[in-house]
PDB file of C-alpha atoms and ligand atoms in Angstrom:
ATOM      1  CA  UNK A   1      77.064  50.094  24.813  1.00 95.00           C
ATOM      2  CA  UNK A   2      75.745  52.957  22.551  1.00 98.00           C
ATOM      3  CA  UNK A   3      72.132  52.188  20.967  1.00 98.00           C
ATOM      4  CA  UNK A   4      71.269  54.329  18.198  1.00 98.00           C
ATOM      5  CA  UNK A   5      67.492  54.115  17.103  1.00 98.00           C
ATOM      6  CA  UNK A   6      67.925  54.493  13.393  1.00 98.00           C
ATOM      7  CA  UNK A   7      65.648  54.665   9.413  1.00 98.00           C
ATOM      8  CA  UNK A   8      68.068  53.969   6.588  1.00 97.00           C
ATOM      9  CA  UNK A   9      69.846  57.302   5.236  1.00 96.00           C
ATOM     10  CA  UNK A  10      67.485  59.336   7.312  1.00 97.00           C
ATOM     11  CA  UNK A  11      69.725  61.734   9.666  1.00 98.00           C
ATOM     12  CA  UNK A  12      70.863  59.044  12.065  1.00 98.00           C
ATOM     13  CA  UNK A  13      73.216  57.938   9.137  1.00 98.00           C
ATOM     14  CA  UNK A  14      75.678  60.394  10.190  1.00 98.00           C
ATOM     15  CA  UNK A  15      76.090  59.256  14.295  1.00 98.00           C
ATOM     16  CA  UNK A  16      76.317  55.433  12.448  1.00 98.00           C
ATOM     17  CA  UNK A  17      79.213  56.835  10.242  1.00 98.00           C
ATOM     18  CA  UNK A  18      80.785  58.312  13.609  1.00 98.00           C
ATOM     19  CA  UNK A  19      79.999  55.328  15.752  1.00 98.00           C
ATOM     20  CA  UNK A  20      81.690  53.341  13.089  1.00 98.00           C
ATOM     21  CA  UNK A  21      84.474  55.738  12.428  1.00 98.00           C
ATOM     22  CA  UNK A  22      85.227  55.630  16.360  1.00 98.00           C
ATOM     23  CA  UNK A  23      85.315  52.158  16.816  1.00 98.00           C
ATOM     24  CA  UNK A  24      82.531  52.562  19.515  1.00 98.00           C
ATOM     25  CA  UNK A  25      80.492  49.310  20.596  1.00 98.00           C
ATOM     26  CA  UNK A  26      77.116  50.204  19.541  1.00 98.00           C
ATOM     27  CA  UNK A  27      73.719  48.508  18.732  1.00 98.00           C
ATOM     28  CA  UNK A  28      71.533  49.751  15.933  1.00 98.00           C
ATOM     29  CA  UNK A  29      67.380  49.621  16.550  1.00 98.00           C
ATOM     30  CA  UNK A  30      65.117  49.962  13.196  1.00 98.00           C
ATOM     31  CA  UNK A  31      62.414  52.498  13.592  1.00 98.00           C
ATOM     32  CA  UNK A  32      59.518  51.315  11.611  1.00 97.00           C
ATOM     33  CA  UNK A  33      59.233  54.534  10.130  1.00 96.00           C
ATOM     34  CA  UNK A  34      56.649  53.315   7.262  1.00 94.00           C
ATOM     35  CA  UNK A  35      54.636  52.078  10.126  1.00 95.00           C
ATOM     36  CA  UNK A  36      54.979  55.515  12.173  1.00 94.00           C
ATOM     37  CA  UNK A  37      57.034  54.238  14.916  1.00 95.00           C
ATOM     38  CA  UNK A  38      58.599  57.012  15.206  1.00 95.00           C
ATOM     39  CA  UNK A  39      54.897  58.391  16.572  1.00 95.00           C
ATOM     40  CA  UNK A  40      54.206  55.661  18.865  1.00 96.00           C
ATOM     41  CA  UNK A  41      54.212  56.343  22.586  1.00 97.00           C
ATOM     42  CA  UNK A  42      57.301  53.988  23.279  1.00 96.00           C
ATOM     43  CA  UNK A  43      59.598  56.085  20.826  1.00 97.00           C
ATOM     44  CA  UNK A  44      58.081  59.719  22.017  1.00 98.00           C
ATOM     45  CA  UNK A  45      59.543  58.817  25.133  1.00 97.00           C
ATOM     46  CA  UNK A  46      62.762  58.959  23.824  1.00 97.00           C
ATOM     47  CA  UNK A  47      62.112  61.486  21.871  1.00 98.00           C
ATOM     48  CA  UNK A  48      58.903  63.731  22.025  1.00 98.00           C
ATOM     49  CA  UNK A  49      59.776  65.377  19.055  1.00 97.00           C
ATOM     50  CA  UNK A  50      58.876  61.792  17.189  1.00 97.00           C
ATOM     51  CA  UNK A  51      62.124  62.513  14.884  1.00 97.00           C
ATOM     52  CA  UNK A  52      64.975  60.547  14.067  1.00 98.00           C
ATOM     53  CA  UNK A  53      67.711  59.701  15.349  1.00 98.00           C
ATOM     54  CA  UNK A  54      67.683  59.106  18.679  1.00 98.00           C
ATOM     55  CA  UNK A  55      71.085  58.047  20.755  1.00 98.00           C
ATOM     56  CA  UNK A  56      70.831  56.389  24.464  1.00 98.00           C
ATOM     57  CA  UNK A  57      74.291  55.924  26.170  1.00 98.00           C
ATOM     58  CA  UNK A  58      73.368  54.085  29.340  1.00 97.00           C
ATOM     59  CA  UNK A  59      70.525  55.690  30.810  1.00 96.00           C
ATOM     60  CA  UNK A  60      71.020  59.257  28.864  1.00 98.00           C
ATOM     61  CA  UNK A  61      69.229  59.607  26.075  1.00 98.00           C
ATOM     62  CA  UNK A  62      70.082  62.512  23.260  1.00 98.00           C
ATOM     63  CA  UNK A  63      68.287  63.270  20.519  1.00 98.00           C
ATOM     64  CA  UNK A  64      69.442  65.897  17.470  1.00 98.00           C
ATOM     65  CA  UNK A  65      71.928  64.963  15.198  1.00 98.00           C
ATOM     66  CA  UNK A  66      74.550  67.636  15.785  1.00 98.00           C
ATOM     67  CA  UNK A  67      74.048  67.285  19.342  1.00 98.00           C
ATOM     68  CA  UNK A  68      74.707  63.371  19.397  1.00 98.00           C
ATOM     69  CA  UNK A  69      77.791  63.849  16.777  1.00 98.00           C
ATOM     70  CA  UNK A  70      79.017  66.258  19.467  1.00 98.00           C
ATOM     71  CA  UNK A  71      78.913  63.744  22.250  1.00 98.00           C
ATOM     72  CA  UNK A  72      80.675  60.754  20.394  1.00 98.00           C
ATOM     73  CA  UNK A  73      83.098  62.742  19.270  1.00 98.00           C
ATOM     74  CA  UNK A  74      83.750  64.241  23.268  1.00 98.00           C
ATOM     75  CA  UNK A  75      83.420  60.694  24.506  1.00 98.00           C
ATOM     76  CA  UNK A  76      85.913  59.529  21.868  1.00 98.00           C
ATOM     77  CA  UNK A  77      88.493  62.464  22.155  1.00 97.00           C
ATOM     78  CA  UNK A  78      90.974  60.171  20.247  1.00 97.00           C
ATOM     79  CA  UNK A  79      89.425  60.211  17.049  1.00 98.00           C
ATOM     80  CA  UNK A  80      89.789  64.092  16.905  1.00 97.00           C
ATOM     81  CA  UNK A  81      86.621  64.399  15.468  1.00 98.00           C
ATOM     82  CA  UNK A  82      86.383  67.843  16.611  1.00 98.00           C
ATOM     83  CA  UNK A  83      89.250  70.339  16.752  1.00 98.00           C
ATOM     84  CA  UNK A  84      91.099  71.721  19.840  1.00 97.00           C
ATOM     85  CA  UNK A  85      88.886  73.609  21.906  1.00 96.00           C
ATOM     86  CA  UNK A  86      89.439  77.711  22.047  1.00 97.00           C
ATOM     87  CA  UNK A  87      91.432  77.871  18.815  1.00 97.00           C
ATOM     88  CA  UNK A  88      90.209  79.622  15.379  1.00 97.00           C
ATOM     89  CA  UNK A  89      89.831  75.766  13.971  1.00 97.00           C
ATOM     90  CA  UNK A  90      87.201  75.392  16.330  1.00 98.00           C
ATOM     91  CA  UNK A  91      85.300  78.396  16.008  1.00 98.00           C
ATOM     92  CA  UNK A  92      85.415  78.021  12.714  1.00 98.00           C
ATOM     93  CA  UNK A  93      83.864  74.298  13.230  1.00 98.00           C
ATOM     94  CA  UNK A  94      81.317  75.493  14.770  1.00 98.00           C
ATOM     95  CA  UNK A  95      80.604  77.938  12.696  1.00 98.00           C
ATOM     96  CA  UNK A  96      80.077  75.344   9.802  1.00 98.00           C
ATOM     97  CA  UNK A  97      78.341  72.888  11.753  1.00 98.00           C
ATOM     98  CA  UNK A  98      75.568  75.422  13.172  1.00 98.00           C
ATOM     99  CA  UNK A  99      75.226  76.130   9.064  1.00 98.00           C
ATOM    100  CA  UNK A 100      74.778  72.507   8.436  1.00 98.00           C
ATOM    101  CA  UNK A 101      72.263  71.925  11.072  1.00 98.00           C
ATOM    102  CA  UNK A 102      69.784  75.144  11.411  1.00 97.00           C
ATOM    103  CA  UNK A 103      70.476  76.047   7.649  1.00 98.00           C
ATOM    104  CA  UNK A 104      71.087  73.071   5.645  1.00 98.00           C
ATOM    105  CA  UNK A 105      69.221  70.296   7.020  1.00 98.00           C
ATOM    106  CA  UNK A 106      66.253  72.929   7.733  1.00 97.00           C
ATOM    107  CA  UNK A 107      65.602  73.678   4.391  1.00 98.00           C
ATOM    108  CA  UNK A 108      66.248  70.060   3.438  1.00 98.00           C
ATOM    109  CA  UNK A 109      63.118  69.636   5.987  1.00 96.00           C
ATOM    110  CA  UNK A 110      61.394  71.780   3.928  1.00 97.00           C
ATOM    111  CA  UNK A 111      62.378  70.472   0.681  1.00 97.00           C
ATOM    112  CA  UNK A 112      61.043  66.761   2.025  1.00 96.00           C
ATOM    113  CA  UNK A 113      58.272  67.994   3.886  1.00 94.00           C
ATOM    114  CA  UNK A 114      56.515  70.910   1.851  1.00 95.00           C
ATOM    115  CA  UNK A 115      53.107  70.178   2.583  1.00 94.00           C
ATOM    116  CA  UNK A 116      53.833  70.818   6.338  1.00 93.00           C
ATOM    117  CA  UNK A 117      55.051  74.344   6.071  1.00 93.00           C
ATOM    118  CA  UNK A 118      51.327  75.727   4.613  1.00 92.00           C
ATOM    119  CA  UNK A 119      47.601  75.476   4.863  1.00 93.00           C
ATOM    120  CA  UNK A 120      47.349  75.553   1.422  1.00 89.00           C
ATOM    121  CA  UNK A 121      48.733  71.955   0.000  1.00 83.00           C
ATOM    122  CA  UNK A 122      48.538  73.303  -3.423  1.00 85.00           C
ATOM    123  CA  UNK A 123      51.292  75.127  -2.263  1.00 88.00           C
ATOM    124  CA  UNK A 124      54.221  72.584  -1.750  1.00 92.00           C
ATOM    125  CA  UNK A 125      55.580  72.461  -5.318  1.00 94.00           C
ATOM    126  CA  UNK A 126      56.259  76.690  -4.952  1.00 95.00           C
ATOM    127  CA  UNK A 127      57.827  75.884  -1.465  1.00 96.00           C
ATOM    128  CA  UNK A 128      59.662  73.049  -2.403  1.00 96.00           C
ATOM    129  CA  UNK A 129      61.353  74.939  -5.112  1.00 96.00           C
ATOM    130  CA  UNK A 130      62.585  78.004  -3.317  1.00 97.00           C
ATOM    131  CA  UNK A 131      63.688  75.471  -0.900  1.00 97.00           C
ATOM    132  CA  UNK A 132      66.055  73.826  -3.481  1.00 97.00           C
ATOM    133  CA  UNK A 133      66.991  77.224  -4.697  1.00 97.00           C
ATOM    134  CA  UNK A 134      68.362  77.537  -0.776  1.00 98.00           C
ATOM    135  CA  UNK A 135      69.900  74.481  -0.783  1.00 98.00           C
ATOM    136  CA  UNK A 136      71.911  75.070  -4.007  1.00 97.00           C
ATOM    137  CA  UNK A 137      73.468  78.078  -2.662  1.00 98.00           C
ATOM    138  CA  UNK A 138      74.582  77.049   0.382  1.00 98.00           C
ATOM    139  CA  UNK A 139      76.433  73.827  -1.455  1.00 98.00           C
ATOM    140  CA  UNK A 140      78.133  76.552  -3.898  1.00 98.00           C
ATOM    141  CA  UNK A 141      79.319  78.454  -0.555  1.00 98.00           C
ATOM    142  CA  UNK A 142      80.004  74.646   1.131  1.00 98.00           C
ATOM    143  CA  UNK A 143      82.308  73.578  -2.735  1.00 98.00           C
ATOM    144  CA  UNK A 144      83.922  77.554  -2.335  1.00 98.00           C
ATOM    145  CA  UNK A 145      85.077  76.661   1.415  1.00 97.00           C
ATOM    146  CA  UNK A 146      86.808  73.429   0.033  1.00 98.00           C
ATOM    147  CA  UNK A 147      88.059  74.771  -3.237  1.00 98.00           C
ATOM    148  CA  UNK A 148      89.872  77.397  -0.372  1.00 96.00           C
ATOM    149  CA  UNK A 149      90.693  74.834   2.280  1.00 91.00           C
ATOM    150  CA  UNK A 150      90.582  71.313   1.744  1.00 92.00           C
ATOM    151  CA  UNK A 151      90.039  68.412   0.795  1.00 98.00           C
ATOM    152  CA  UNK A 152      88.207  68.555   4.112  1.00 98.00           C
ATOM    153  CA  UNK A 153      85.576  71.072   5.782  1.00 98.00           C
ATOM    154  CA  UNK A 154      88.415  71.946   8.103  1.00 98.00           C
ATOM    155  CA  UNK A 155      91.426  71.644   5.427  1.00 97.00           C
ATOM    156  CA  UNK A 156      93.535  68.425   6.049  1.00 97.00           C
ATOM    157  CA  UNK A 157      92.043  66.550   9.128  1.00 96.00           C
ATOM    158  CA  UNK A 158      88.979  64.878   8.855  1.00 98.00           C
ATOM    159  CA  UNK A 159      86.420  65.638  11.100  1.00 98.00           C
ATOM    160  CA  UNK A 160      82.862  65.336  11.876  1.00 98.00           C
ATOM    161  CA  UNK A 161      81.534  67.957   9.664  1.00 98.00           C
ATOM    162  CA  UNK A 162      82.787  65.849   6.347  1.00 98.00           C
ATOM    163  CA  UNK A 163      80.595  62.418   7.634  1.00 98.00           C
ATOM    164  CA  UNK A 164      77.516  65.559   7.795  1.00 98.00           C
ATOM    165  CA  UNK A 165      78.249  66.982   4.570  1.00 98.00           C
ATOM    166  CA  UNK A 166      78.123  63.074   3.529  1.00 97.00           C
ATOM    167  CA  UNK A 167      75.192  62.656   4.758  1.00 98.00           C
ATOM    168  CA  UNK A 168      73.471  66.133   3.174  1.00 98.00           C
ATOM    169  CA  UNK A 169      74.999  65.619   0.094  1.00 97.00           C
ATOM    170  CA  UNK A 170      73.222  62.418  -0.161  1.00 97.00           C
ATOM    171  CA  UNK A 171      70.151  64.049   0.160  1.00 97.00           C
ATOM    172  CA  UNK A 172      71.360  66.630  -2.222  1.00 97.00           C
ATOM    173  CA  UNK A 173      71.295  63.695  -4.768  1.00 95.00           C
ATOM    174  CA  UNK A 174      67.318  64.623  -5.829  1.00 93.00           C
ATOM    175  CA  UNK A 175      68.656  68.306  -6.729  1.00 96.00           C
ATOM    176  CA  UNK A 176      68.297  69.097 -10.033  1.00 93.00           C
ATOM    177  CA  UNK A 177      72.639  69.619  -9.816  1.00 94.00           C
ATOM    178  CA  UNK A 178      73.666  67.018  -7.599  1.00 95.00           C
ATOM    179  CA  UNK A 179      75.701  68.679  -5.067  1.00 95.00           C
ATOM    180  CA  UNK A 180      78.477  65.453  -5.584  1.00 94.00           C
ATOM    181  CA  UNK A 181      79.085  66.688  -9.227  1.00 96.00           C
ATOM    182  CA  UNK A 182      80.374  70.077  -8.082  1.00 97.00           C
ATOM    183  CA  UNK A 183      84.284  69.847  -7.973  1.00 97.00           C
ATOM    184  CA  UNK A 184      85.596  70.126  -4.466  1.00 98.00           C
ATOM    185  CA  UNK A 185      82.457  68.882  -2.597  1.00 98.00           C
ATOM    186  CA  UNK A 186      82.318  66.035  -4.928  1.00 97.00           C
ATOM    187  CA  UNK A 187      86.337  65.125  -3.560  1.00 97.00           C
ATOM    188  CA  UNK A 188      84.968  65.195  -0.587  1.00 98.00           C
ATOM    189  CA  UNK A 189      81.763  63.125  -0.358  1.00 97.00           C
ATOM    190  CA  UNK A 190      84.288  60.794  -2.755  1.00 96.00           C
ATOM    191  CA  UNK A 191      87.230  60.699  -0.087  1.00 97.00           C
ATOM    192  CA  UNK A 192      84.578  60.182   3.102  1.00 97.00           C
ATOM    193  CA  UNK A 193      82.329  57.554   1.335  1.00 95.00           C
ATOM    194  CA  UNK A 194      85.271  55.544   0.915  1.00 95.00           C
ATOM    195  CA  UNK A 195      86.136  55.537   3.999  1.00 97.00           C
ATOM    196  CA  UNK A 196      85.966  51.688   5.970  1.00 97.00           C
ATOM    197  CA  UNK A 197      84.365  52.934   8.502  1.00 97.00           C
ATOM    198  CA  UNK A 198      81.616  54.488   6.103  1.00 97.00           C
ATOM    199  CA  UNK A 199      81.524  51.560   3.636  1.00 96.00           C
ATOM    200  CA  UNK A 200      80.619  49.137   6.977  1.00 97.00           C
ATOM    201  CA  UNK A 201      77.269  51.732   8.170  1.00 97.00           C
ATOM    202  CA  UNK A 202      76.221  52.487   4.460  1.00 97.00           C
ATOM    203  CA  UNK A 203      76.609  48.311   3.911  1.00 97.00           C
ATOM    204  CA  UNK A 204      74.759  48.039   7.257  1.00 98.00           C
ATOM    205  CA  UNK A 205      71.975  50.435   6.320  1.00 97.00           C
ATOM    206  CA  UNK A 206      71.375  48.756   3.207  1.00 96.00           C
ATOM    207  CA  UNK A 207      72.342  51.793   1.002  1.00 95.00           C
ATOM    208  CA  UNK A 208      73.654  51.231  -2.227  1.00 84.00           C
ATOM    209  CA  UNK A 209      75.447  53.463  -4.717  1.00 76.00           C
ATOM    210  CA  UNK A 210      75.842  56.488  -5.949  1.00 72.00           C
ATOM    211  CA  UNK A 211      76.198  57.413  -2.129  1.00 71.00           C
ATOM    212  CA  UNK A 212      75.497  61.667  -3.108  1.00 74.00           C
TER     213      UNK A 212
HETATM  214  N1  LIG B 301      66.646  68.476  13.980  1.00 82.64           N
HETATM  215  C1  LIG B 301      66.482  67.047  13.960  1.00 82.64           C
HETATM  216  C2  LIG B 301      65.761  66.669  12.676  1.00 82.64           C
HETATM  217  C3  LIG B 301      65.629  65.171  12.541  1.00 82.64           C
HETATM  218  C4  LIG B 301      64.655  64.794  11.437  1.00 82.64           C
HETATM  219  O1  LIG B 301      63.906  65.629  10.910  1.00 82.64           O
HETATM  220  N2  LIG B 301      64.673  63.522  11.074  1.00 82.64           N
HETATM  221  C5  LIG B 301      63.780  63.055  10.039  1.00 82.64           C
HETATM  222  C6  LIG B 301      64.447  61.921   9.273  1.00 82.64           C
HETATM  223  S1  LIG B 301      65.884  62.457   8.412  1.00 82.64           S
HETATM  224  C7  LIG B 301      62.513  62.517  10.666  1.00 82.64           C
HETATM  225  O2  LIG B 301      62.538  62.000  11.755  1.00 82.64           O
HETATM  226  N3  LIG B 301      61.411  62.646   9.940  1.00 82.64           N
HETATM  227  C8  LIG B 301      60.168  62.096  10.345  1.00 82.64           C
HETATM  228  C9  LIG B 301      59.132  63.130  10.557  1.00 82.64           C
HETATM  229  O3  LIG B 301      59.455  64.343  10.587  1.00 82.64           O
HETATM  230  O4  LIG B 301      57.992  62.743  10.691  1.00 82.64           O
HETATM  231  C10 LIG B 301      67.854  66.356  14.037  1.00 82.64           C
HETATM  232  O5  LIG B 301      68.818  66.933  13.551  1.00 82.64           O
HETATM  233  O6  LIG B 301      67.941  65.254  14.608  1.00 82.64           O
END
């Protein structure tokens, strides 16, 4: 059994959606994040990075979203949450899930955390907004991709990058445009968040709607 160490809508959100979506037998575990679990010696075992999530299957334990998504979806090769591998669909995958996680979710790091990326405190605001400037171009290029090809990040299979974009989007939901009210990606985080499989972690995870 899978346990995934977990904070409500933080970045583990998106391995629940897949454990769910994959029918895997799982466990959740609540990291106390308001009382800095994540910092504590027990979890910086797991993870020395003290971020979440964390995912242990048996006695391997993985740590980085992408890198977690990546496993379920090899250990669960039925739910074709990845395409073939060494065909254009999957370089192309990759190609949009390297975007999501070193370009997207950085500058959403940045966009939460402002106060960590200078000296200065006073200034976080500044950094925080040239962050969400980011961020609101890469969602235009993300809604141009699926006004081209989809409903879905890879046209008209599901796959893991659309439970990703779910999760992003949600975070997108403190932009000043929400990235759910632009046309295609709003389909999309629509079509995914209704999902069973999606409805069961958010209902699990306490989080209520608007889901983006
Ligand atoms: N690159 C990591 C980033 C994970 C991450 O930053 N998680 C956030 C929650 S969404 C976290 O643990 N924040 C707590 C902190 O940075 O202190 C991943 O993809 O797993």
């Amino acid at each position: 059994m899978y346990k995934l160490h977990y904070y409500p809508g933080n970045a583990s959100v998106t391995p629940h959606m897949l454990l769910e979506e994959l029918g895997a037998d799982y466990e959740l575990v609540y990291v106390d994040r308001d009382n800095q679990a994540h910092k504590c010696a027990d979890y910086l075992a797991l993870n020395p990075t003290g971020r979440i999530p964390v995912l242990e299957d048996g006695a391997m334990v993985i740590s980085e979203t992408a890198a977690i998504c990546l496993h379920l979806a090899d250990r669960h090769p039925e739910g074709r949450m990845v395409p073939e591998i060494s065909t254009p669909e999957r370089a192309k995958f990759y190609q949009w899930l390297m975007f999501f996680t070193n370009t997207v979710q950085t500058d959403f790091l940045v966009y939460f955390y402002a106060e960590r990326y200078s000296t200065d405190t006073s200034d976080a605001s500044e950094i925080k907004a040239s962050a969400e400037a980011r961020l609101m171009d890469y969602f235009r290029i993300i809604d141009a991709q699926l006004g081209k090809k989809g409903p879905y990040m890879m046209g008209k299979a599901t796959s893991l990058l659309d439970f990703y974009l779910l999760m992003l989007s949600r975070w997108g939901r403190f932009l000043e445009v929400k990235p759910s009210t632009m046309k295609y990606l709003g389909k999309n985080v629509k079509l995914i968040s209704e999902r069973p499989s999606v409805v069961r972690a958010f209902e699990q995870e306490k989080l209520e709607a608007p889901f983006a």
